[in-house]
Short mmCIF file of C-alpha atoms in Angstrom, two decimals:
data_model
loop_
_atom_site.label_atom_id
_atom_site.label_comp_id
_atom_site.label_asym_id
_atom_site.label_seq_id
_atom_site.Cartn_x
_atom_site.Cartn_y
_atom_site.Cartn_z
CA MET Q 200 -135.46 -12.84 -113.58
CA ASN Q 201 -136.04 -12.45 -117.34
CA ARG Q 202 -135.65 -15.15 -120.15
CA SER Q 203 -131.90 -14.35 -120.84
CA ILE Q 204 -130.89 -14.71 -117.05
CA CYS Q 205 -133.01 -18.05 -116.83
CA HIS Q 206 -131.20 -19.45 -119.96
CA HIS Q 207 -127.71 -18.39 -118.40
CA LEU Q 208 -128.86 -20.04 -114.83
CA LEU Q 209 -129.88 -23.22 -116.60
CA ALA Q 210 -126.47 -23.32 -118.48
CA GLN Q 211 -124.63 -23.24 -115.19
CA CYS Q 212 -127.00 -25.73 -113.24
CA ARG Q 213 -124.99 -28.63 -111.84
CA THR Q 214 -127.22 -30.41 -109.35
CA LEU Q 215 -131.06 -31.31 -109.24
CA ARG Q 216 -131.59 -28.89 -106.35
CA GLU Q 217 -130.27 -25.90 -108.23
CA LEU Q 218 -132.52 -26.90 -111.20
CA GLN Q 219 -135.45 -27.18 -108.92
CA LYS Q 220 -134.80 -23.50 -107.57
CA ILE Q 221 -134.27 -22.15 -111.02
CA HIS Q 222 -137.67 -23.66 -111.92
CA ALA Q 223 -139.58 -22.19 -109.07
CA GLN Q 224 -138.17 -18.82 -109.91
CA ALA Q 225 -139.11 -19.07 -113.44
CA VAL Q 226 -142.71 -19.89 -112.47
CA ALA Q 227 -142.63 -17.18 -110.08
CA HIS Q 228 -141.43 -14.61 -112.56
CA GLY Q 229 -143.76 -15.70 -115.38
CA VAL Q 230 -140.94 -16.70 -117.61
CA HIS Q 231 -142.06 -20.37 -117.41
CA PRO Q 232 -144.48 -21.55 -119.27
CA HIS Q 233 -144.98 -18.21 -121.47
CA HIS Q 234 -141.25 -18.60 -123.14
CA GLN Q 235 -141.46 -21.66 -125.02
CA SER Q 236 -137.54 -21.91 -125.28
CA VAL Q 237 -137.19 -21.61 -121.27
CA SER Q 238 -139.91 -24.07 -120.99
CA CYS Q 239 -137.84 -26.69 -123.31
CA LYS Q 240 -134.50 -26.03 -121.60
CA ILE Q 241 -136.07 -26.74 -118.17
CA PHE Q 242 -137.70 -29.92 -119.46
CA ARG Q 243 -134.33 -31.13 -120.88
CA CYS Q 244 -132.49 -30.51 -117.72
CA TYR Q 245 -135.01 -32.60 -115.96
CA ALA Q 246 -134.42 -35.35 -118.55
CA GLU Q 247 -130.73 -35.02 -118.11
CA PHE Q 248 -131.01 -35.69 -114.25
CA GLY Q 249 -133.29 -38.74 -115.29
CA ARG Q 250 -136.29 -37.39 -113.37
CA ALA Q 251 -138.83 -39.18 -115.86
CA ALA Q 252 -142.01 -38.11 -114.13
CA ASP Q 253 -140.98 -34.30 -113.76
CA ALA Q 254 -139.79 -34.42 -117.30
CA ARG Q 255 -142.90 -35.83 -118.84
CA LYS Q 256 -145.28 -33.40 -117.01
CA LEU Q 257 -143.33 -30.35 -118.16
CA PHE Q 258 -143.18 -31.88 -121.58
CA ASP Q 259 -147.00 -32.15 -121.94
CA GLU Q 260 -147.29 -28.40 -120.76
CA ILE Q 261 -145.07 -27.43 -123.76
CA PRO Q 262 -147.39 -26.47 -126.53
CA ARG Q 263 -145.23 -26.90 -129.50
CA PRO Q 264 -142.23 -29.06 -128.31
CA ASP Q 265 -139.22 -28.62 -130.53
CA LEU Q 266 -137.32 -31.44 -132.09
CA VAL Q 267 -134.51 -31.29 -129.45
CA SER Q 268 -137.20 -31.75 -126.77
CA TYR Q 269 -138.61 -34.60 -128.53
CA THR Q 270 -135.21 -36.41 -128.83
CA SER Q 271 -134.71 -35.79 -125.29
CA LEU Q 272 -137.73 -37.33 -123.81
CA MET Q 273 -137.09 -40.31 -126.42
CA SER Q 274 -133.57 -40.92 -125.00
CA LEU Q 275 -134.86 -40.77 -121.48
CA HIS Q 276 -137.49 -43.50 -122.18
CA ILE Q 277 -134.77 -45.61 -123.84
CA GLN Q 278 -132.52 -45.28 -120.79
CA LEU Q 279 -135.47 -46.32 -118.72
CA GLU Q 280 -136.27 -49.22 -121.24
CA HIS Q 281 -139.75 -47.54 -122.05
CA HIS Q 282 -139.29 -48.41 -125.81
CA ARG Q 283 -143.03 -48.32 -126.64
CA GLU Q 284 -143.14 -44.93 -125.26
CA ALA Q 285 -139.94 -43.90 -127.20
CA ALA Q 286 -141.52 -45.38 -130.46
CA SER Q 287 -144.88 -43.52 -130.00
CA LEU Q 288 -142.97 -40.05 -129.46
CA PHE Q 289 -141.13 -40.48 -132.75
CA SER Q 290 -144.56 -40.89 -134.34
CA ARG Q 291 -145.65 -37.58 -132.61
CA VAL Q 292 -142.40 -35.98 -134.18
CA VAL Q 293 -143.43 -36.73 -137.59
CA THR Q 294 -147.25 -35.89 -137.29
CA ASP Q 295 -146.12 -32.32 -135.54
CA GLY Q 296 -144.60 -31.57 -138.66
CA HIS Q 297 -140.87 -31.64 -137.60
CA ARG Q 298 -138.14 -33.00 -139.80
CA PRO Q 299 -136.34 -35.69 -137.90
CA ASP Q 300 -132.53 -35.29 -137.82
CA GLY Q 301 -129.85 -38.33 -137.03
CA PHE Q 302 -130.34 -38.12 -133.57
CA ALA Q 303 -134.37 -38.51 -133.63
CA VAL Q 304 -134.00 -41.75 -136.17
CA VAL Q 305 -131.15 -43.18 -134.09
CA GLY Q 306 -133.48 -43.16 -130.82
CA ALA Q 307 -136.58 -44.39 -133.07
CA LEU Q 308 -134.36 -47.25 -134.18
CA SER Q 309 -133.06 -48.06 -130.66
CA ALA Q 310 -136.81 -48.10 -129.38
CA ALA Q 311 -137.67 -50.61 -132.48
CA GLY Q 312 -134.50 -52.70 -131.52
CA GLY Q 313 -135.69 -52.58 -127.88
CA VAL Q 314 -139.17 -54.00 -128.46
CA GLY Q 315 -137.87 -56.33 -131.38
CA ASP Q 316 -140.57 -54.64 -133.64
CA ARG Q 317 -139.11 -54.83 -137.13
CA GLN Q 318 -142.21 -53.26 -138.66
CA ILE Q 319 -141.21 -49.88 -136.74
CA GLY Q 320 -137.73 -50.50 -137.80
CA ARG Q 321 -138.52 -50.85 -141.15
CA ALA Q 322 -140.84 -47.80 -141.39
CA VAL Q 323 -138.02 -45.59 -140.00
CA HIS Q 324 -135.65 -47.11 -142.26
CA GLY Q 325 -137.73 -45.94 -145.21
CA LEU Q 326 -138.01 -42.46 -143.80
CA ILE Q 327 -134.30 -42.31 -143.55
CA PHE Q 328 -133.87 -42.75 -147.18
CA ARG Q 329 -136.48 -40.06 -147.90
CA LEU Q 330 -134.64 -37.73 -145.62
CA GLY Q 331 -131.16 -38.69 -146.94
CA LEU Q 332 -129.89 -39.66 -143.67
CA ASP Q 333 -128.58 -43.12 -144.72
CA SER Q 334 -124.86 -42.08 -145.35
CA GLU Q 335 -124.51 -40.79 -141.75
CA VAL Q 336 -122.21 -43.43 -140.07
CA VAL Q 337 -124.22 -43.30 -136.71
CA VAL Q 338 -127.51 -44.07 -138.47
CA GLY Q 339 -125.86 -46.93 -140.43
CA ASN Q 340 -124.72 -48.20 -137.15
CA ALA Q 341 -128.16 -47.88 -135.57
CA LEU Q 342 -130.10 -49.74 -138.63
CA VAL Q 343 -127.38 -52.78 -138.16
CA ASP Q 344 -128.21 -53.01 -134.41
CA MET Q 345 -131.99 -52.68 -135.01
CA TYR Q 346 -132.03 -55.50 -137.55
CA ASN Q 347 -129.89 -57.62 -135.43
CA ARG Q 348 -131.79 -57.31 -132.24
CA CYS Q 349 -135.09 -57.90 -134.29
CA GLY Q 350 -133.59 -61.27 -135.49
CA LYS Q 351 -133.27 -60.00 -139.26
CA PHE Q 352 -129.68 -60.82 -139.83
CA GLU Q 353 -129.90 -60.76 -143.53
CA SER Q 354 -131.08 -57.05 -143.38
CA ALA Q 355 -128.41 -56.39 -141.22
CA VAL Q 356 -125.73 -57.55 -143.53
CA MET Q 357 -127.58 -55.86 -146.44
CA VAL Q 358 -127.00 -52.38 -144.55
CA PHE Q 359 -123.56 -53.28 -143.49
CA ASP Q 360 -122.56 -54.00 -147.04
CA ARG Q 361 -123.97 -50.80 -148.46
CA MET Q 362 -122.34 -48.57 -145.76
CA PHE Q 363 -119.45 -46.53 -147.54
CA LEU Q 364 -117.94 -45.64 -144.15
CA LYS Q 365 -117.49 -47.88 -141.26
CA ASP Q 366 -116.18 -47.42 -137.79
CA GLU Q 367 -115.36 -49.56 -134.93
CA ILE Q 368 -119.05 -49.49 -133.50
CA THR Q 369 -120.02 -50.60 -137.19
CA TRP Q 370 -117.76 -53.80 -136.96
CA GLY Q 371 -118.72 -54.38 -133.57
CA SER Q 372 -122.63 -54.44 -134.20
CA MET Q 373 -121.93 -56.80 -136.86
CA LEU Q 374 -119.91 -59.16 -134.83
CA HIS Q 375 -122.53 -59.14 -132.19
CA GLY Q 376 -125.22 -60.04 -135.04
CA TYR Q 377 -122.98 -63.01 -136.28
CA ILE Q 378 -122.72 -64.46 -132.68
CA LYS Q 379 -126.47 -64.09 -132.06
CA CYS Q 380 -127.92 -65.05 -135.39
CA SER Q 381 -125.16 -66.99 -137.17
CA GLY Q 382 -123.20 -68.89 -134.72
CA VAL Q 383 -119.60 -68.67 -133.24
CA ASP Q 384 -118.05 -70.34 -136.41
CA SER Q 385 -119.49 -67.54 -138.74
CA ALA Q 386 -118.71 -65.04 -136.18
CA LEU Q 387 -114.98 -66.28 -136.13
CA SER Q 388 -114.75 -65.94 -139.84
CA PHE Q 389 -116.03 -62.41 -139.79
CA PHE Q 390 -113.81 -61.40 -136.91
CA ASP Q 391 -110.63 -62.48 -138.77
CA GLN Q 392 -111.98 -60.19 -141.64
CA MET Q 393 -112.09 -57.24 -139.23
CA PRO Q 394 -109.48 -54.44 -140.02
CA GLU Q 395 -109.15 -53.56 -136.34
CA LYS Q 396 -109.77 -55.94 -133.65
CA ALA Q 397 -110.51 -53.91 -130.46
CA VAL Q 398 -110.83 -55.25 -126.87
CA VAL Q 399 -114.35 -54.88 -126.81
CA ALA Q 400 -114.61 -57.34 -130.18
CA TRP Q 401 -112.21 -60.03 -128.47
CA THR Q 402 -114.19 -60.04 -125.40
CA ALA Q 403 -117.71 -60.47 -127.44
CA LEU Q 404 -116.04 -63.33 -129.41
CA ILE Q 405 -114.66 -64.99 -126.24
CA THR Q 406 -117.96 -64.72 -124.43
CA GLY Q 407 -120.07 -65.95 -127.44
CA HIS Q 408 -117.80 -69.10 -127.60
CA VAL Q 409 -118.32 -69.58 -123.74
CA GLN Q 410 -122.43 -69.31 -124.17
CA ALA Q 411 -122.12 -71.69 -127.07
CA LYS Q 412 -120.40 -74.31 -124.86
CA LYS Q 413 -117.06 -74.18 -126.73
CA PRO Q 414 -114.73 -73.32 -123.86
CA VAL Q 415 -111.71 -74.71 -125.24
CA ARG Q 416 -111.86 -72.35 -128.39
CA ALA Q 417 -112.43 -69.46 -126.01
CA LEU Q 418 -109.50 -70.07 -124.19
CA GLU Q 419 -107.55 -70.36 -127.33
CA LEU Q 420 -109.02 -67.06 -128.36
CA PHE Q 421 -108.01 -65.48 -125.22
CA GLY Q 422 -104.34 -66.64 -125.79
CA ARG Q 423 -104.47 -65.08 -129.24
CA MET Q 424 -105.71 -61.74 -127.44
CA ILE Q 425 -102.88 -61.62 -125.01
CA LEU Q 426 -100.15 -62.65 -127.92
CA GLU Q 427 -101.46 -59.68 -129.58
CA GLY Q 428 -100.79 -57.14 -126.98
CA HIS Q 429 -104.52 -56.44 -125.96
CA ARG Q 430 -105.15 -55.71 -122.44
CA PRO Q 431 -108.10 -57.68 -121.19
CA THR Q 432 -111.15 -55.94 -119.50
CA HIS Q 433 -112.96 -57.40 -116.49
CA VAL Q 434 -115.67 -58.21 -118.76
CA THR Q 435 -112.90 -60.25 -120.66
CA ILE Q 436 -111.70 -61.94 -117.35
CA VAL Q 437 -115.02 -63.07 -116.32
CA GLY Q 438 -115.67 -64.77 -119.61
CA VAL Q 439 -112.34 -66.55 -119.38
CA LEU Q 440 -112.87 -67.77 -115.97
CA SER Q 441 -116.33 -69.17 -116.97
CA ALA Q 442 -114.72 -71.17 -119.61
CA CYS Q 443 -111.93 -72.60 -117.03
CA ALA Q 444 -115.07 -73.39 -114.96
CA ASP Q 445 -117.08 -74.99 -117.48
CA ILE Q 446 -114.14 -77.62 -118.11
CA GLY Q 447 -112.55 -77.95 -114.61
CA ALA Q 448 -109.34 -76.29 -115.72
CA LEU Q 449 -108.25 -75.25 -112.19
CA ASP Q 450 -104.58 -74.48 -112.90
CA LEU Q 451 -105.21 -72.33 -115.98
CA GLY Q 452 -108.11 -70.50 -113.79
CA ARG Q 453 -105.31 -69.71 -111.18
CA VAL Q 454 -103.08 -68.44 -113.98
CA ILE Q 455 -105.95 -66.14 -115.03
CA HIS Q 456 -106.57 -65.19 -111.44
CA GLY Q 457 -102.81 -64.05 -111.06
CA TYR Q 458 -103.08 -62.28 -114.34
CA GLY Q 459 -106.25 -60.59 -113.44
CA SER Q 460 -104.75 -59.34 -109.98
CA LYS Q 461 -101.81 -57.64 -111.94
CA CYS Q 462 -104.30 -55.80 -113.97
CA ASN Q 463 -106.36 -55.02 -110.99
CA ALA Q 464 -109.32 -56.79 -112.26
CA SER Q 465 -109.74 -59.19 -109.39
CA THR Q 466 -110.99 -56.33 -107.04
CA ASN Q 467 -114.08 -56.08 -109.25
CA ILE Q 468 -116.83 -57.81 -107.61
CA ILE Q 469 -117.93 -59.43 -110.69
CA VAL Q 470 -114.66 -60.91 -111.35
CA THR Q 471 -114.58 -61.99 -107.57
CA ASN Q 472 -117.75 -63.85 -108.31
CA ALA Q 473 -116.57 -65.50 -111.18
CA LEU Q 474 -113.42 -66.80 -109.40
CA MET Q 475 -115.40 -68.15 -106.52
CA ASP Q 476 -117.45 -70.15 -109.38
CA MET Q 477 -114.22 -71.27 -110.98
CA TYR Q 478 -112.98 -72.50 -107.72
CA ALA Q 479 -115.95 -74.28 -106.59
CA LYS Q 480 -116.33 -75.97 -109.98
CA GLY Q 481 -112.79 -77.07 -109.89
CA GLY Q 482 -113.21 -78.73 -106.41
CA CYS Q 483 -111.44 -76.05 -104.28
CA ILE Q 484 -114.46 -74.96 -102.34
CA GLU Q 485 -112.38 -73.73 -99.40
CA MET Q 486 -110.69 -71.20 -101.77
CA ALA Q 487 -114.04 -70.05 -102.95
CA PHE Q 488 -115.43 -69.73 -99.57
CA SER Q 489 -112.22 -67.88 -98.57
CA MET Q 490 -112.77 -65.34 -101.30
CA PHE Q 491 -116.47 -65.09 -100.18
CA GLN Q 492 -115.57 -64.17 -96.67
CA GLU Q 493 -113.19 -61.43 -97.78
CA VAL Q 494 -115.80 -59.38 -99.45
CA GLN Q 495 -116.91 -56.62 -97.23
CA LEU Q 496 -120.19 -55.38 -98.92
CA LYS Q 497 -121.69 -58.73 -100.22
CA ASP Q 498 -124.71 -58.11 -102.74
CA THR Q 499 -127.33 -60.34 -103.98
CA PHE Q 500 -124.99 -61.67 -106.64
CA THR Q 501 -122.20 -62.52 -104.29
CA TRP Q 502 -124.60 -64.46 -101.95
CA THR Q 503 -126.08 -66.38 -104.97
CA THR Q 504 -122.66 -67.17 -106.44
CA MET Q 505 -121.53 -68.64 -103.11
CA ILE Q 506 -125.01 -70.56 -102.68
CA SER Q 507 -124.51 -71.90 -106.48
CA CYS Q 508 -120.80 -72.89 -105.51
CA CYS Q 509 -122.19 -75.18 -102.56
CA THR Q 510 -124.76 -76.38 -105.04
CA VAL Q 511 -122.26 -77.48 -107.55
CA GLN Q 512 -120.35 -79.24 -104.89
CA GLY Q 513 -123.63 -81.18 -103.77
CA ASP Q 514 -123.54 -79.45 -100.27
CA GLY Q 515 -127.22 -78.60 -100.46
CA ARG Q 516 -127.66 -78.11 -96.69
CA LYS Q 517 -124.67 -75.58 -96.81
CA ALA Q 518 -126.28 -73.83 -99.59
CA LEU Q 519 -129.52 -73.57 -97.67
CA GLU Q 520 -127.79 -72.50 -94.42
CA LEU Q 521 -126.11 -69.56 -96.70
CA PHE Q 522 -129.53 -68.54 -98.07
CA ARG Q 523 -130.92 -68.22 -94.45
CA GLU Q 524 -127.93 -66.18 -93.49
CA MET Q 525 -128.33 -63.98 -96.60
CA LEU Q 526 -131.93 -63.21 -95.41
CA ARG Q 527 -130.67 -62.55 -92.05
CA SER Q 528 -127.99 -60.02 -93.22
CA GLY Q 529 -130.66 -58.13 -95.04
CA VAL Q 530 -129.85 -59.01 -98.62
CA VAL Q 531 -133.09 -59.53 -100.83
CA PRO Q 532 -132.85 -62.42 -102.89
CA ASN Q 533 -133.69 -62.21 -106.67
CA SER Q 534 -134.77 -64.96 -109.17
CA VAL Q 535 -131.35 -66.58 -109.99
CA THR Q 536 -130.99 -66.98 -106.20
CA PHE Q 537 -134.08 -68.97 -105.92
CA ILE Q 538 -132.95 -71.23 -108.93
CA SER Q 539 -129.62 -71.95 -107.01
CA VAL Q 540 -131.21 -72.71 -103.58
CA LEU Q 541 -134.12 -74.87 -105.27
CA SER Q 542 -131.45 -76.56 -107.19
CA ALA Q 543 -129.59 -77.14 -103.68
CA CYS Q 544 -132.60 -78.58 -102.11
CA SER Q 545 -133.17 -80.85 -105.16
CA HIS Q 546 -129.87 -82.17 -104.99
CA ALA Q 547 -129.74 -82.68 -101.13
CA GLY Q 548 -133.49 -84.36 -101.36
CA LEU Q 549 -134.72 -81.64 -99.24
CA ILE Q 550 -138.13 -81.91 -100.28
CA GLU Q 551 -140.22 -80.06 -97.61
CA GLU Q 552 -137.62 -77.28 -97.47
CA GLY Q 553 -137.86 -76.69 -101.39
CA ARG Q 554 -142.02 -76.70 -101.10
CA GLU Q 555 -141.64 -74.04 -98.71
CA LEU Q 556 -139.12 -71.93 -100.76
CA PHE Q 557 -141.03 -72.24 -103.90
CA GLY Q 558 -144.05 -71.00 -101.99
CA THR Q 559 -142.39 -68.08 -100.61
CA MET Q 560 -141.11 -66.79 -103.86
CA ARG Q 561 -144.45 -65.21 -104.57
CA GLU Q 562 -145.89 -64.85 -101.30
CA THR Q 563 -142.99 -62.98 -99.88
CA TYR Q 564 -140.79 -61.70 -102.49
CA ASN Q 565 -143.28 -61.06 -105.25
CA ILE Q 566 -141.32 -63.09 -107.86
CA ASN Q 567 -143.22 -65.10 -110.33
CA PRO Q 568 -141.85 -68.60 -110.73
CA GLN Q 569 -140.25 -69.01 -114.24
CA LEU Q 570 -139.36 -72.25 -116.18
CA GLU Q 571 -136.02 -72.54 -114.35
CA HIS Q 572 -137.97 -72.56 -110.92
CA TYR Q 573 -140.54 -74.95 -112.09
CA GLY Q 574 -137.79 -77.30 -113.52
CA CYS Q 575 -136.02 -77.25 -110.28
CA MET Q 576 -139.06 -78.28 -108.38
CA ILE Q 577 -139.91 -81.01 -111.12
CA ASP Q 578 -136.39 -82.29 -110.32
CA LEU Q 579 -136.76 -82.21 -106.75
CA LEU Q 580 -140.00 -84.29 -106.64
CA GLY Q 581 -138.87 -86.61 -109.42
CA ARG Q 582 -135.93 -87.49 -107.35
CA GLY Q 583 -138.00 -88.06 -104.29
CA GLY Q 584 -140.30 -90.41 -106.71
CA LEU Q 585 -143.33 -87.82 -106.38
CA LEU Q 586 -144.10 -88.23 -109.87
CA GLU Q 587 -147.78 -87.80 -109.70
CA GLU Q 588 -147.18 -84.44 -107.79
CA ALA Q 589 -144.72 -83.67 -110.34
CA GLU Q 590 -147.32 -84.09 -113.17
CA VAL Q 591 -149.85 -81.92 -111.29
CA LEU Q 592 -147.15 -78.95 -111.01
CA ILE Q 593 -146.54 -79.35 -114.76
CA THR Q 594 -150.31 -79.03 -115.37
CA ASP Q 595 -150.90 -76.09 -113.17
CA MET Q 596 -147.62 -74.19 -114.37
CA ASN Q 597 -148.42 -70.55 -115.42
CA VAL Q 598 -145.89 -71.05 -118.45
CA GLU Q 599 -145.62 -73.73 -121.02
CA PRO Q 600 -143.24 -76.59 -120.01
CA ASP Q 601 -140.17 -76.79 -122.13
CA ILE Q 602 -138.03 -79.79 -123.31
CA VAL Q 603 -135.84 -79.47 -119.99
CA ILE Q 604 -138.79 -79.96 -117.79
CA TRP Q 605 -140.26 -83.04 -119.68
CA ARG Q 606 -136.71 -84.40 -119.89
CA SER Q 607 -136.28 -84.24 -116.18
CA LEU Q 608 -139.70 -85.89 -115.74
CA LEU Q 609 -138.48 -88.58 -118.23
CA SER Q 610 -135.37 -89.25 -116.24
CA ALA Q 611 -137.15 -89.52 -112.98
CA CYS Q 612 -139.65 -92.09 -114.72
CA LEU Q 613 -136.56 -94.06 -115.55
CA VAL Q 614 -135.30 -94.34 -112.14
CA HIS Q 615 -138.88 -94.95 -110.25
CA ARG Q 616 -140.10 -97.22 -113.27
CA ASN Q 617 -143.19 -95.33 -114.02
CA ASP Q 618 -143.96 -96.13 -117.64
CA ARG Q 619 -147.01 -94.29 -118.07
CA LEU Q 620 -145.52 -90.93 -117.49
CA ALA Q 621 -142.31 -91.80 -118.98
CA GLU Q 622 -144.22 -92.23 -122.42
CA ILE Q 623 -145.99 -89.07 -121.89
CA ALA Q 624 -142.77 -87.10 -121.30
CA GLY Q 625 -141.14 -88.79 -124.07
CA LYS Q 626 -143.78 -87.85 -126.56
CA GLU Q 627 -143.70 -84.22 -125.45
CA ILE Q 628 -140.00 -84.02 -126.01
CA ILE Q 629 -140.24 -85.77 -129.39
CA LYS Q 630 -142.78 -83.25 -130.43
CA ARG Q 631 -140.98 -80.40 -129.56
CA GLU Q 632 -137.28 -81.71 -130.57
CA PRO Q 633 -137.66 -84.74 -132.93
CA GLY Q 634 -134.03 -84.68 -133.69
CA ASP Q 635 -133.08 -85.19 -129.90
CA ASP Q 636 -131.06 -88.52 -129.82
CA GLY Q 637 -131.21 -88.54 -126.02
CA VAL Q 638 -135.04 -89.23 -125.54
CA TYR Q 639 -134.92 -92.09 -127.91
CA VAL Q 640 -132.39 -93.66 -125.79
CA LEU Q 641 -134.12 -93.07 -122.64
CA LEU Q 642 -137.38 -94.26 -123.76
CA TRP Q 643 -135.61 -97.45 -125.36
CA ASN Q 644 -133.95 -98.06 -121.78
CA ILE Q 645 -137.34 -97.80 -120.03
CA TYR Q 646 -139.01 -100.05 -122.68
CA ALA Q 647 -136.04 -102.70 -122.44
CA SER Q 648 -136.07 -102.57 -118.70
CA SER Q 649 -139.77 -103.52 -118.54
CA ASN Q 650 -139.31 -106.21 -121.31
CA LYS Q 651 -141.53 -104.19 -123.52
CA TRP Q 652 -139.40 -105.28 -126.59
CA ARG Q 653 -142.03 -104.42 -129.20
CA GLU Q 654 -142.20 -100.70 -128.12
CA ALA Q 655 -138.36 -100.79 -127.84
CA ARG Q 656 -137.87 -101.77 -131.26
CA GLU Q 657 -140.49 -99.28 -132.69
CA MET Q 658 -138.17 -96.64 -131.02
CA ARG Q 659 -135.15 -98.01 -132.61
CA GLN Q 660 -136.90 -98.01 -135.99
CA GLN Q 661 -138.12 -94.41 -135.34
CA MET Q 662 -134.50 -93.41 -134.97
CA LEU Q 663 -133.36 -95.30 -138.36
CA THR Q 664 -136.31 -93.80 -140.23
CA ARG Q 665 -135.61 -90.14 -138.87
CA LYS Q 666 -131.86 -90.79 -139.42
CA ILE Q 667 -131.24 -89.99 -135.81
CA PHE Q 668 -127.98 -90.99 -134.37
CA LYS Q 669 -126.54 -90.90 -130.79
CA LYS Q 670 -124.08 -87.91 -130.70
CA PRO Q 671 -120.54 -88.70 -129.30
CA GLY Q 672 -119.64 -87.90 -126.01
CA CYS Q 673 -116.89 -85.15 -125.36
CA SER Q 674 -114.72 -84.84 -122.36
CA TRP Q 675 -111.66 -82.30 -121.38
CA ILE Q 676 -108.58 -82.97 -119.28
CA GLU Q 677 -105.94 -80.37 -118.37
CA VAL Q 678 -102.49 -81.58 -118.25
CA ASP Q 679 -99.61 -79.27 -117.19
CA GLY Q 680 -101.90 -76.12 -117.98
CA VAL Q 681 -102.73 -77.17 -121.33
CA VAL Q 682 -106.49 -78.24 -121.89
CA HIS Q 683 -107.12 -81.49 -124.04
CA GLU Q 684 -110.46 -82.20 -125.90
CA PHE Q 685 -111.52 -85.50 -126.78
CA LEU Q 686 -114.56 -87.09 -128.65
CA VAL Q 687 -115.61 -90.57 -129.14
CA GLU Q 688 -113.36 -92.64 -131.43
CA ASP Q 689 -111.28 -89.41 -131.60
CA LYS Q 690 -108.42 -89.49 -134.25
CA THR Q 691 -107.34 -86.13 -134.41
CA HIS Q 692 -105.21 -85.75 -131.06
CA ASP Q 693 -101.49 -85.33 -131.79
CA ALA Q 694 -100.86 -88.28 -129.24
CA ARG Q 695 -103.51 -90.42 -130.70
CA GLY Q 696 -100.86 -93.41 -131.19
CA GLU Q 697 -99.77 -93.54 -127.66
CA ILE Q 698 -103.33 -93.06 -126.38
CA TYR Q 699 -104.98 -95.91 -128.33
CA GLU Q 700 -102.12 -97.98 -127.57
CA ILE Q 701 -102.57 -97.70 -123.83
CA LEU Q 702 -106.31 -98.25 -124.30
CA GLU Q 703 -105.67 -101.42 -126.11
CA SER Q 704 -103.56 -102.64 -123.36
CA MET Q 705 -106.05 -101.75 -120.85
CA THR Q 706 -108.76 -103.52 -122.85
CA ARG Q 707 -106.66 -106.75 -123.00
CA GLN Q 708 -105.92 -106.67 -119.28
CA PHE Q 709 -109.69 -106.15 -118.50
CA LYS Q 710 -110.70 -109.10 -120.76
CA MET Q 711 -108.12 -111.37 -118.96
CA ASP Q 712 -109.42 -110.18 -115.53
CA LEU Q 713 -112.94 -110.82 -116.51
CA ARG Q 714 -111.93 -114.32 -117.64
CA SER Q 715 -110.32 -115.12 -114.27
CA TYR Q 716 -113.63 -115.08 -112.58
CA SER Q 717 -116.36 -117.92 -112.73
CA TRP Q 718 -119.71 -116.22 -113.86
CA GLU Q 719 -122.72 -118.25 -113.35
CA GLN Q 720 -125.50 -117.51 -115.89
CA GLU Q 721 -128.18 -118.51 -113.34
CA GLN Q 722 -127.05 -116.14 -110.93
CA TYR Q 723 -126.79 -113.01 -112.90
CA GLY Q 724 -129.42 -114.11 -115.70
CA SER Q 725 -127.34 -112.67 -118.38
CA SER Q 726 -124.07 -112.77 -120.34
CA ILE Q 727 -121.49 -109.95 -120.64
CA PHE Q 728 -120.66 -108.87 -124.03
CA ILE Q 729 -117.01 -107.30 -124.90
CA ASP Q 730 -116.53 -106.43 -128.44
CA GLU Q 731 -117.97 -109.54 -130.39
CA GLU Q 732 -117.07 -111.99 -127.83
CA ILE Q 733 -119.36 -113.60 -125.05
CA ILE Q 734 -117.89 -113.95 -121.67
CA VAL Q 735 -120.21 -116.38 -119.55
#
């Protein structure tokens, strides 16, 4: 075998087994490692097959790797999410005297974005200018993506504005940046300016609104998308089903289910999981369980979704039973599974079972508890009145407790009348989020129920001084397939005249009913206030 034959065989190579045979023959005939071009080609073939260890070993044996080999190994590291290694390789490209091309700098920018290191990204950006690569669209796209992933949205906007040529990827990257860094309202304004709105862009915007807890607008956007003739992907369907689940729009969810069936999207396991979640949250647990039973190959996500469905419905014992069945079937639970089953134990008051599961996470499945798992345990112990044990668990946590954990403890203190811990939890919440109106209200309720009126007045004074007001409540209702959203004292609904007329009629009737009873102040110890009137 000579060098030409080896190159020809490598060009025809289609399987890893063939590559290993060619490699062995090249070594036997002395072609590798004595011919650099052959060694580089063999290395790149291993990289294309995703054999990271073999590729790296060969790469280190090459005396002077060419630029293509460097780029291939960088791409392999990026695919494996070894971003630091990829960035280090790019440094070697420069120090070895190679002139990076567009592919190499794109890899370096992807590595910088992967680790969120804007210093590396800026250094590569400066090199791009010196090399004159800034006019290439693919390089500009990589810069926009890198700055967005590093949280430097202003720099991404600057790069975007200076790009002479923009393609679909450019606009899509900027849209993701707006969603991540500037909010969905700004993203929607940017979306309306886009010259072409591909399905990927629609899906990103819809999913962004779902994640931003704006499900009604997400559904409105989906309606616009269909009217403009776009065919949703299974990712789009999942986002829309999540929006339906969030607001309990079961009828609309059934319509989406039917639409997904026509598009063959409902056969996708991810869509099936989303449908199960939507039906369960809509109160149709039988339909969710029926779909679950029809899935032939249930993976971890399918089991986790069904366990979560039972948790949502408050059936903690059924959730725990499913978890045990999952283990018997040989499916290994993941971190999200434990969040669902621990939450189920919390809602069902299964304290001993919850403790046991929490212990097996690290011991049996090598899963280190995260904030969400600790949050479930704090909620479980708080509901059971084991507040001192919850306090010890917070102290022993291997991560810093967040505001959700402290708020969970505070709520438990309100139920079980533990003023000492309530003050500790409340102060921790205020320290982290001084503008959170809920904690002031909860603390005020605790002080008032304990007749600590001086502390209650101080809490009210803090709200006034910091200009903090209780946020208005929000609710949704679905009528004939249309979702209606309401805020407290809402004046924007089209049927507001009829709504408030009925409310006033109900209020008058309520007052009349109250006056028909004889209330004894000595028995109840307080009066009932309605508007400005006192009913005794």
